């Protein structure tokens, strides 16, 4: 039997793992339930839509009809110099409570959940601010070719957490605890989600296809290029649903690249190298054009000249 409790700010704090360091901006109004959230689906990141946008990973929200997927999306930060700390589900005293995400000068604690694309469970490796401009780590995020970006760098990211677990604590959840730096970040001034982010969440909550009970953990709208745009070429669907926490989905990818499994699962750069072997048959085209292109004219010329004259005299003899 499912129970739902909407709690005010301070009672919700009692259900969170990071009790001493959680700020008001991070929590807001907490929702606690006794059913664990589904595992994170596997999907690729859509390309950067415009310079200045920053990535916010997808997560499972909760509404009257149960869990629903909030697609990951690129958003414009509310001001220069801030980074996005994702929200996360935490388990304590028999219930799961959601910790709201927030903008701040540093990345805070988000439960050790591996959201991918730079959010490997601790900190953020998808980019950084330099002198008022945001630089993208192209080794982690999908820049694409439609947008000209000069502020880029490449830094390999090693992530030990290869599971798709979406919550902290409890049976099957991550066991991460806030570090000293994350505790300090929690005390900084925070900015709540932007209006575009809020509208994005609301649109997801009213989309029947995004309910976990409907998509079974593999939403057709797993990520979008911009907030609230749930149709068009910028929409990415989940490649498959992630199994339960006890059986992490990236196992196949981890066998190939355990150090960067989150990039192998979600970064579009992974399928690109695999597409190159498919281009090999294209190299066979010159072979088809080289010998065969010269052969038809010669083959056509040989039978046309000698054979008809040989047949013509035979026909004349028959007429006589």
mmCIF file of C-alpha atoms in Angstrom:
data_model
loop_
_atom_site.group_PDB
_atom_site.id
_atom_site.type_symbol
_atom_site.label_atom_id
_atom_site.label_comp_id
_atom_site.label_asym_id
_atom_site.label_seq_id
_atom_site.Cartn_x
_atom_site.Cartn_y
_atom_site.Cartn_z
ATOM 1 C CA UNK A 1 0.000 0.000 0.000
ATOM 2 C CA UNK A 2 1.472 3.331 -0.987
ATOM 3 C CA UNK A 3 1.464 6.285 1.359
ATOM 4 C CA UNK A 4 2.212 9.870 0.387
ATOM 5 C CA UNK A 5 3.115 12.653 2.788
ATOM 6 C CA UNK A 6 3.607 16.262 1.808
ATOM 7 C CA UNK A 7 5.631 17.831 4.555
ATOM 8 C CA UNK A 8 6.782 21.333 5.363
ATOM 9 C CA UNK A 9 10.412 22.342 5.308
ATOM 10 C CA UNK A 10 11.614 21.320 8.755
ATOM 11 C CA UNK A 11 9.890 17.906 9.149
ATOM 12 C CA UNK A 12 11.270 16.981 5.734
ATOM 13 C CA UNK A 13 14.771 17.669 6.993
ATOM 14 C CA UNK A 14 14.451 14.732 9.359
ATOM 15 C CA UNK A 15 14.241 12.365 6.405
ATOM 16 C CA UNK A 16 17.415 13.541 4.721
ATOM 17 C CA UNK A 17 20.861 12.056 5.021
ATOM 18 C CA UNK A 18 22.650 15.367 4.976
ATOM 19 C CA UNK A 19 20.680 16.747 7.913
ATOM 20 C CA UNK A 20 23.243 19.161 9.371
ATOM 21 C CA UNK A 21 24.234 20.750 6.074
ATOM 22 C CA UNK A 22 21.086 20.836 3.946
ATOM 23 C CA UNK A 23 19.986 24.377 3.147
ATOM 24 C CA UNK A 24 16.488 25.744 2.746
ATOM 25 C CA UNK A 25 17.070 26.433 -0.937
ATOM 26 C CA UNK A 26 17.965 22.815 -1.531
ATOM 27 C CA UNK A 27 14.899 21.331 0.142
ATOM 28 C CA UNK A 28 11.939 23.612 -0.394
ATOM 29 C CA UNK A 29 8.888 21.391 0.178
ATOM 30 C CA UNK A 30 9.738 17.728 0.606
ATOM 31 C CA UNK A 31 7.686 14.762 -0.547
ATOM 32 C CA UNK A 32 8.320 11.460 1.199
ATOM 33 C CA UNK A 33 6.966 8.050 0.190
ATOM 34 C CA UNK A 34 7.659 4.424 1.076
ATOM 35 C CA UNK A 35 8.355 3.189 -2.477
ATOM 36 C CA UNK A 36 11.869 3.567 -3.862
ATOM 37 C CA UNK A 37 12.276 5.552 -7.091
ATOM 38 C CA UNK A 38 13.063 3.593 -10.291
ATOM 39 C CA UNK A 39 16.592 3.252 -11.596
ATOM 40 C CA UNK A 40 17.846 5.953 -13.939
ATOM 41 C CA UNK A 41 17.166 5.167 -17.613
ATOM 42 C CA UNK A 42 20.010 4.985 -20.136
ATOM 43 C CA UNK A 43 19.990 7.730 -22.756
ATOM 44 C CA UNK A 44 22.258 9.945 -24.830
ATOM 45 C CA UNK A 45 22.697 13.632 -24.266
ATOM 46 C CA UNK A 46 21.255 15.912 -26.966
ATOM 47 C CA UNK A 47 23.741 18.406 -28.433
ATOM 48 C CA UNK A 48 24.250 21.840 -26.924
ATOM 49 C CA UNK A 49 21.515 24.135 -28.362
ATOM 50 C CA UNK A 50 23.256 27.473 -27.779
ATOM 51 C CA UNK A 51 26.419 28.813 -26.219
ATOM 52 C CA UNK A 52 25.845 29.620 -22.552
ATOM 53 C CA UNK A 53 23.400 26.802 -21.824
ATOM 54 C CA UNK A 54 24.253 24.362 -19.030
ATOM 55 C CA UNK A 55 23.183 20.748 -18.560
ATOM 56 C CA UNK A 56 20.701 19.671 -15.866
ATOM 57 C CA UNK A 57 20.351 15.877 -15.618
ATOM 58 C CA UNK A 58 17.019 14.039 -15.693
ATOM 59 C CA UNK A 59 15.498 12.508 -12.563
ATOM 60 C CA UNK A 60 12.358 10.840 -11.256
ATOM 61 C CA UNK A 61 9.761 13.207 -9.843
ATOM 62 C CA UNK A 62 6.647 12.170 -7.948
ATOM 63 C CA UNK A 63 3.017 13.141 -8.405
ATOM 64 C CA UNK A 64 -0.510 11.960 -7.744
ATOM 65 C CA UNK A 65 -0.119 9.147 -10.298
ATOM 66 C CA UNK A 66 3.267 8.016 -8.988
ATOM 67 C CA UNK A 67 6.789 8.480 -10.276
ATOM 68 C CA UNK A 68 7.268 10.392 -13.521
ATOM 69 C CA UNK A 69 10.442 11.158 -15.466
ATOM 70 C CA UNK A 70 11.695 14.727 -15.656
ATOM 71 C CA UNK A 71 13.808 14.795 -18.858
ATOM 72 C CA UNK A 72 17.368 16.025 -18.681
ATOM 73 C CA UNK A 73 17.739 19.313 -20.510
ATOM 74 C CA UNK A 74 20.027 22.224 -21.344
ATOM 75 C CA UNK A 75 19.063 25.435 -19.536
ATOM 76 C CA UNK A 76 20.291 28.987 -19.216
ATOM 77 C CA UNK A 77 21.744 29.681 -15.757
ATOM 78 C CA UNK A 78 20.092 32.491 -13.783
ATOM 79 C CA UNK A 79 23.370 34.399 -13.491
ATOM 80 C CA UNK A 80 27.064 34.204 -14.313
ATOM 81 C CA UNK A 81 29.252 32.062 -12.093
ATOM 82 C CA UNK A 82 26.687 29.591 -10.772
ATOM 83 C CA UNK A 83 26.556 25.810 -11.178
ATOM 84 C CA UNK A 84 23.643 23.393 -10.888
ATOM 85 C CA UNK A 85 23.501 20.899 -8.013
ATOM 86 C CA UNK A 86 20.949 18.213 -9.008
ATOM 87 C CA UNK A 87 18.182 17.123 -6.686
ATOM 88 C CA UNK A 88 18.163 13.569 -5.335
ATOM 89 C CA UNK A 89 16.093 11.094 -3.340
ATOM 90 C CA UNK A 90 17.283 10.189 0.156
ATOM 91 C CA UNK A 91 16.081 7.354 2.396
ATOM 92 C CA UNK A 92 15.738 7.656 6.174
ATOM 93 C CA UNK A 93 13.401 6.276 8.828
ATOM 94 C CA UNK A 94 11.511 4.110 6.357
ATOM 95 C CA UNK A 95 10.675 6.778 3.777
ATOM 96 C CA UNK A 96 12.126 8.383 0.646
ATOM 97 C CA UNK A 97 12.290 12.174 0.513
ATOM 98 C CA UNK A 98 13.330 14.330 -2.405
ATOM 99 C CA UNK A 99 15.985 17.033 -1.998
ATOM 100 C CA UNK A 100 15.452 19.894 -4.444
ATOM 101 C CA UNK A 101 18.255 20.977 -6.761
ATOM 102 C CA UNK A 102 19.661 24.515 -6.694
ATOM 103 C CA UNK A 103 22.089 26.957 -8.319
ATOM 104 C CA UNK A 104 25.181 28.049 -6.399
ATOM 105 C CA UNK A 105 28.842 29.012 -6.788
ATOM 106 C CA UNK A 106 29.929 25.452 -5.990
ATOM 107 C CA UNK A 107 28.452 21.970 -6.422
ATOM 108 C CA UNK A 108 26.904 20.589 -3.270
ATOM 109 C CA UNK A 109 25.940 17.085 -2.188
ATOM 110 C CA UNK A 110 23.529 15.197 -4.475
ATOM 111 C CA UNK A 111 23.514 11.796 -2.860
ATOM 112 C CA UNK A 112 26.386 10.241 -4.756
ATOM 113 C CA UNK A 113 23.958 9.517 -7.612
ATOM 114 C CA UNK A 114 25.661 9.043 -10.988
ATOM 115 C CA UNK A 115 23.538 11.120 -13.348
ATOM 116 C CA UNK A 116 26.210 11.070 -16.064
ATOM 117 C CA UNK A 117 27.430 13.847 -18.394
ATOM 118 C CA UNK A 118 29.787 15.247 -15.767
ATOM 119 C CA UNK A 119 27.637 14.417 -12.743
ATOM 120 C CA UNK A 120 29.343 11.204 -11.663
ATOM 121 C CA UNK A 121 28.139 11.353 -8.055
ATOM 122 C CA UNK A 122 30.589 13.943 -6.742
ATOM 123 C CA UNK A 123 31.042 17.445 -8.112
ATOM 124 C CA UNK A 124 30.640 18.376 -11.774
ATOM 125 C CA UNK A 125 33.149 17.720 -14.576
ATOM 126 C CA UNK A 126 31.078 18.893 -17.531
ATOM 127 C CA UNK A 127 32.446 22.423 -17.546
ATOM 128 C CA UNK A 128 33.666 25.363 -15.499
ATOM 129 C CA UNK A 129 33.568 29.134 -15.305
ATOM 130 C CA UNK A 130 36.635 31.075 -16.416
ATOM 131 C CA UNK A 131 36.646 34.852 -16.267
ATOM 132 C CA UNK A 132 32.916 35.267 -16.746
ATOM 133 C CA UNK A 133 32.634 32.684 -19.518
ATOM 134 C CA UNK A 134 31.569 29.059 -19.265
ATOM 135 C CA UNK A 135 33.944 26.488 -20.773
ATOM 136 C CA UNK A 136 32.647 23.055 -21.807
ATOM 137 C CA UNK A 137 34.503 19.786 -21.240
ATOM 138 C CA UNK A 138 33.988 18.175 -24.628
ATOM 139 C CA UNK A 139 35.240 14.837 -23.275
ATOM 140 C CA UNK A 140 32.080 14.590 -21.174
ATOM 141 C CA UNK A 141 29.286 16.671 -22.712
ATOM 142 C CA UNK A 142 27.877 16.609 -26.250
ATOM 143 C CA UNK A 143 28.814 19.858 -27.961
ATOM 144 C CA UNK A 144 27.564 18.847 -31.409
ATOM 145 C CA UNK A 145 28.325 20.540 -34.718
ATOM 146 C CA UNK A 146 25.380 22.919 -35.045
ATOM 147 C CA UNK A 147 26.778 25.446 -32.575
ATOM 148 C CA UNK A 148 30.184 27.110 -32.892
ATOM 149 C CA UNK A 149 31.817 26.908 -29.471
ATOM 150 C CA UNK A 150 35.296 28.255 -28.796
ATOM 151 C CA UNK A 151 35.275 27.869 -25.005
ATOM 152 C CA UNK A 152 36.045 24.171 -24.830
ATOM 153 C CA UNK A 153 38.627 21.904 -23.250
ATOM 154 C CA UNK A 154 39.104 18.158 -22.903
ATOM 155 C CA UNK A 155 39.553 16.428 -19.557
ATOM 156 C CA UNK A 156 39.163 12.709 -18.986
ATOM 157 C CA UNK A 157 36.816 11.875 -16.120
ATOM 158 C CA UNK A 158 37.139 8.741 -14.012
ATOM 159 C CA UNK A 159 33.943 7.569 -12.311
ATOM 160 C CA UNK A 160 33.887 4.576 -9.996
ATOM 161 C CA UNK A 161 30.117 4.514 -9.565
ATOM 162 C CA UNK A 162 28.747 2.663 -12.603
ATOM 163 C CA UNK A 163 25.256 1.952 -11.269
ATOM 164 C CA UNK A 164 22.030 3.693 -12.288
ATOM 165 C CA UNK A 165 20.712 3.898 -8.719
ATOM 166 C CA UNK A 166 18.619 7.035 -8.299
ATOM 167 C CA UNK A 167 18.561 7.388 -4.494
ATOM 168 C CA UNK A 168 20.820 7.610 -1.473
ATOM 169 C CA UNK A 169 20.649 5.383 1.606
ATOM 170 C CA UNK A 170 18.425 2.430 2.401
ATOM 171 C CA UNK A 171 18.619 -0.989 0.788
ATOM 172 C CA UNK A 172 20.214 -0.759 -2.649
ATOM 173 C CA UNK A 173 20.853 2.988 -2.489
ATOM 174 C CA UNK A 174 24.184 4.770 -2.702
ATOM 175 C CA UNK A 175 26.160 5.022 0.544
ATOM 176 C CA UNK A 176 27.737 8.412 -0.146
ATOM 177 C CA UNK A 177 28.003 11.015 2.590
ATOM 178 C CA UNK A 178 28.661 14.744 2.170
ATOM 179 C CA UNK A 179 32.313 15.793 2.143
ATOM 180 C CA UNK A 180 33.695 18.855 3.896
ATOM 181 C CA UNK A 181 33.596 20.785 0.612
ATOM 182 C CA UNK A 182 29.979 19.783 -0.024
ATOM 183 C CA UNK A 183 29.030 20.770 3.521
ATOM 184 C CA UNK A 184 30.610 24.144 2.919
ATOM 185 C CA UNK A 185 28.812 24.528 -0.418
ATOM 186 C CA UNK A 186 25.505 23.842 1.300
ATOM 187 C CA UNK A 187 25.953 26.942 3.441
ATOM 188 C CA UNK A 188 26.493 29.261 0.485
ATOM 189 C CA UNK A 189 23.868 31.490 -1.073
ATOM 190 C CA UNK A 190 21.649 29.433 -3.362
ATOM 191 C CA UNK A 191 19.315 30.331 -6.205
ATOM 192 C CA UNK A 192 16.223 28.134 -6.792
ATOM 193 C CA UNK A 193 15.364 26.588 -10.179
ATOM 194 C CA UNK A 194 14.576 29.100 -12.906
ATOM 195 C CA UNK A 195 11.072 29.667 -14.267
ATOM 196 C CA UNK A 196 12.005 27.622 -17.343
ATOM 197 C CA UNK A 197 13.072 24.705 -15.138
ATOM 198 C CA UNK A 198 9.890 24.893 -13.081
ATOM 199 C CA UNK A 199 7.733 24.892 -16.216
ATOM 200 C CA UNK A 200 9.770 21.965 -17.536
ATOM 201 C CA UNK A 201 8.989 19.902 -14.424
ATOM 202 C CA UNK A 202 5.302 20.815 -14.577
ATOM 203 C CA UNK A 203 5.077 19.791 -18.239
ATOM 204 C CA UNK A 204 6.696 16.466 -17.379
ATOM 205 C CA UNK A 205 4.263 15.859 -14.521
ATOM 206 C CA UNK A 206 1.277 16.258 -16.868
ATOM 207 C CA UNK A 207 2.679 14.061 -19.643
ATOM 208 C CA UNK A 208 1.105 10.608 -19.361
ATOM 209 C CA UNK A 209 3.907 8.946 -21.343
ATOM 210 C CA UNK A 210 6.464 10.013 -18.737
ATOM 211 C CA UNK A 211 4.833 8.048 -15.909
ATOM 212 C CA UNK A 212 6.998 5.166 -14.730
ATOM 213 C CA UNK A 213 3.912 2.958 -14.696
ATOM 214 C CA UNK A 214 3.511 3.635 -18.428
ATOM 215 C CA UNK A 215 7.073 3.685 -19.754
ATOM 216 C CA UNK A 216 8.390 1.037 -17.320
ATOM 217 C CA UNK A 217 11.578 2.970 -16.736
ATOM 218 C CA UNK A 218 12.369 3.723 -20.394
ATOM 219 C CA UNK A 219 10.723 7.090 -21.220
ATOM 220 C CA UNK A 220 10.361 8.083 -24.864
ATOM 221 C CA UNK A 221 11.326 11.619 -23.842
ATOM 222 C CA UNK A 222 14.467 10.996 -21.822
ATOM 223 C CA UNK A 223 16.182 14.297 -22.644
ATOM 224 C CA UNK A 224 15.542 17.515 -24.559
ATOM 225 C CA UNK A 225 17.634 20.318 -25.998
ATOM 226 C CA UNK A 226 15.619 23.017 -24.266
ATOM 227 C CA UNK A 227 13.213 23.081 -21.286
ATOM 228 C CA UNK A 228 9.636 22.093 -22.090
ATOM 229 C CA UNK A 229 10.302 21.152 -25.721
ATOM 230 C CA UNK A 230 9.040 17.568 -25.738
ATOM 231 C CA UNK A 231 8.874 17.089 -29.505
ATOM 232 C CA UNK A 232 11.152 17.625 -32.489
ATOM 233 C CA UNK A 233 14.700 16.654 -33.373
ATOM 234 C CA UNK A 234 16.062 17.783 -30.013
ATOM 235 C CA UNK A 235 14.235 15.019 -28.135
ATOM 236 C CA UNK A 236 16.153 11.890 -27.148
ATOM 237 C CA UNK A 237 14.482 8.689 -25.992
ATOM 238 C CA UNK A 238 15.879 6.159 -23.541
ATOM 239 C CA UNK A 239 17.821 3.367 -25.208
ATOM 240 C CA UNK A 240 16.531 0.952 -22.576
ATOM 241 C CA UNK A 241 15.355 0.876 -18.996
ATOM 242 C CA UNK A 242 17.955 0.387 -16.312
ATOM 243 C CA UNK A 243 17.589 -2.766 -14.197
ATOM 244 C CA UNK A 244 17.196 -2.712 -10.448
ATOM 245 C CA UNK A 245 19.919 -1.288 -8.231
ATOM 246 C CA UNK A 246 21.337 -4.749 -7.527
ATOM 247 C CA UNK A 247 22.042 -5.213 -11.252
ATOM 248 C CA UNK A 248 23.525 -2.010 -12.720
ATOM 249 C CA UNK A 249 22.801 -1.393 -16.368
ATOM 250 C CA UNK A 250 26.213 -0.099 -17.441
ATOM 251 C CA UNK A 251 27.801 -3.518 -16.819
ATOM 252 C CA UNK A 252 28.166 -4.089 -20.553
ATOM 253 C CA UNK A 253 29.788 -0.704 -21.044
ATOM 254 C CA UNK A 254 31.887 -1.022 -17.891
ATOM 255 C CA UNK A 255 33.494 -4.130 -19.329
ATOM 256 C CA UNK A 256 34.797 -1.983 -22.169
ATOM 257 C CA UNK A 257 35.635 1.260 -20.381
ATOM 258 C CA UNK A 258 35.185 0.934 -16.609
ATOM 259 C CA UNK A 259 36.898 4.228 -15.927
ATOM 260 C CA UNK A 260 34.385 6.258 -17.900
ATOM 261 C CA UNK A 261 31.312 4.095 -17.982
ATOM 262 C CA UNK A 262 28.992 7.042 -17.610
ATOM 263 C CA UNK A 263 30.390 8.523 -20.801
ATOM 264 C CA UNK A 264 30.133 5.222 -22.642
ATOM 265 C CA UNK A 265 26.486 4.893 -21.708
ATOM 266 C CA UNK A 266 25.280 8.364 -22.320
ATOM 267 C CA UNK A 267 27.790 10.345 -24.308
ATOM 268 C CA UNK A 268 27.000 10.336 -28.021
ATOM 269 C CA UNK A 269 30.677 10.070 -28.741
ATOM 270 C CA UNK A 270 30.500 6.372 -27.896
ATOM 271 C CA UNK A 271 28.318 5.336 -30.856
ATOM 272 C CA UNK A 272 30.317 7.528 -33.235
ATOM 273 C CA UNK A 273 33.424 5.338 -33.344
ATOM 274 C CA UNK A 274 31.226 2.289 -33.853
ATOM 275 C CA UNK A 275 29.737 3.958 -36.913
ATOM 276 C CA UNK A 276 33.136 4.135 -38.591
ATOM 277 C CA UNK A 277 33.314 0.410 -39.392
ATOM 278 C CA UNK A 278 30.051 0.845 -41.275
ATOM 279 C CA UNK A 279 31.860 3.284 -43.519
ATOM 280 C CA UNK A 280 34.277 0.578 -44.685
ATOM 281 C CA UNK A 281 31.909 -0.762 -47.345
ATOM 282 C CA UNK A 282 32.029 2.718 -48.819
ATOM 283 C CA UNK A 283 35.709 2.108 -49.529
ATOM 284 C CA UNK A 284 34.666 -0.770 -51.774
ATOM 285 C CA UNK A 285 32.905 1.605 -54.136
ATOM 286 C CA UNK A 286 36.119 2.570 -55.975
ATOM 287 C CA UNK A 287 36.729 -1.151 -56.594
ATOM 288 C CA UNK A 288 33.292 -1.446 -58.136
ATOM 289 C CA UNK A 289 33.806 1.656 -60.209
ATOM 290 C CA UNK A 290 37.423 1.016 -61.184
ATOM 291 C CA UNK A 291 37.419 -2.457 -62.848
ATOM 292 C CA UNK A 292 33.763 -2.650 -63.775
ATOM 293 C CA UNK A 293 33.444 0.872 -65.101
ATOM 294 C CA UNK A 294 36.121 0.169 -67.723
ATOM 295 C CA UNK A 295 34.894 -3.375 -68.468
ATOM 296 C CA UNK A 296 31.409 -2.664 -69.878
ATOM 297 C CA UNK A 297 32.603 -0.533 -72.808
ATOM 298 C CA UNK A 298 35.162 -3.139 -73.885
ATOM 299 C CA UNK A 299 32.744 -6.034 -73.451
ATOM 300 C CA UNK A 300 30.154 -4.219 -75.517
ATOM 301 C CA UNK A 301 32.624 -3.436 -78.292
ATOM 302 C CA UNK A 302 33.917 -6.995 -78.745
ATOM 303 C CA UNK A 303 30.625 -8.768 -79.462
ATOM 304 C CA UNK A 304 29.363 -5.899 -81.594
ATOM 305 C CA UNK A 305 32.203 -6.048 -84.159
ATOM 306 C CA UNK A 306 33.229 -9.671 -84.803
ATOM 307 C CA UNK A 307 30.111 -11.717 -84.103
ATOM 308 C CA UNK A 308 27.537 -10.120 -86.417
ATOM 309 C CA UNK A 309 29.719 -10.560 -89.535
ATOM 310 C CA UNK A 310 30.128 -14.268 -88.786
ATOM 311 C CA UNK A 311 26.377 -14.792 -88.585
ATOM 312 C CA UNK A 312 25.553 -12.787 -91.683
ATOM 313 C CA UNK A 313 27.203 -15.094 -94.255
ATOM 314 C CA UNK A 314 25.585 -18.188 -92.738
ATOM 315 C CA UNK A 315 22.146 -16.664 -93.199
ATOM 316 C CA UNK A 316 22.882 -15.879 -96.821
ATOM 317 C CA UNK A 317 23.871 -19.505 -97.535
ATOM 318 C CA UNK A 318 20.598 -20.738 -96.140
ATOM 319 C CA UNK A 319 18.690 -18.412 -98.457
ATOM 320 C CA UNK A 320 20.490 -19.868 -101.511
#
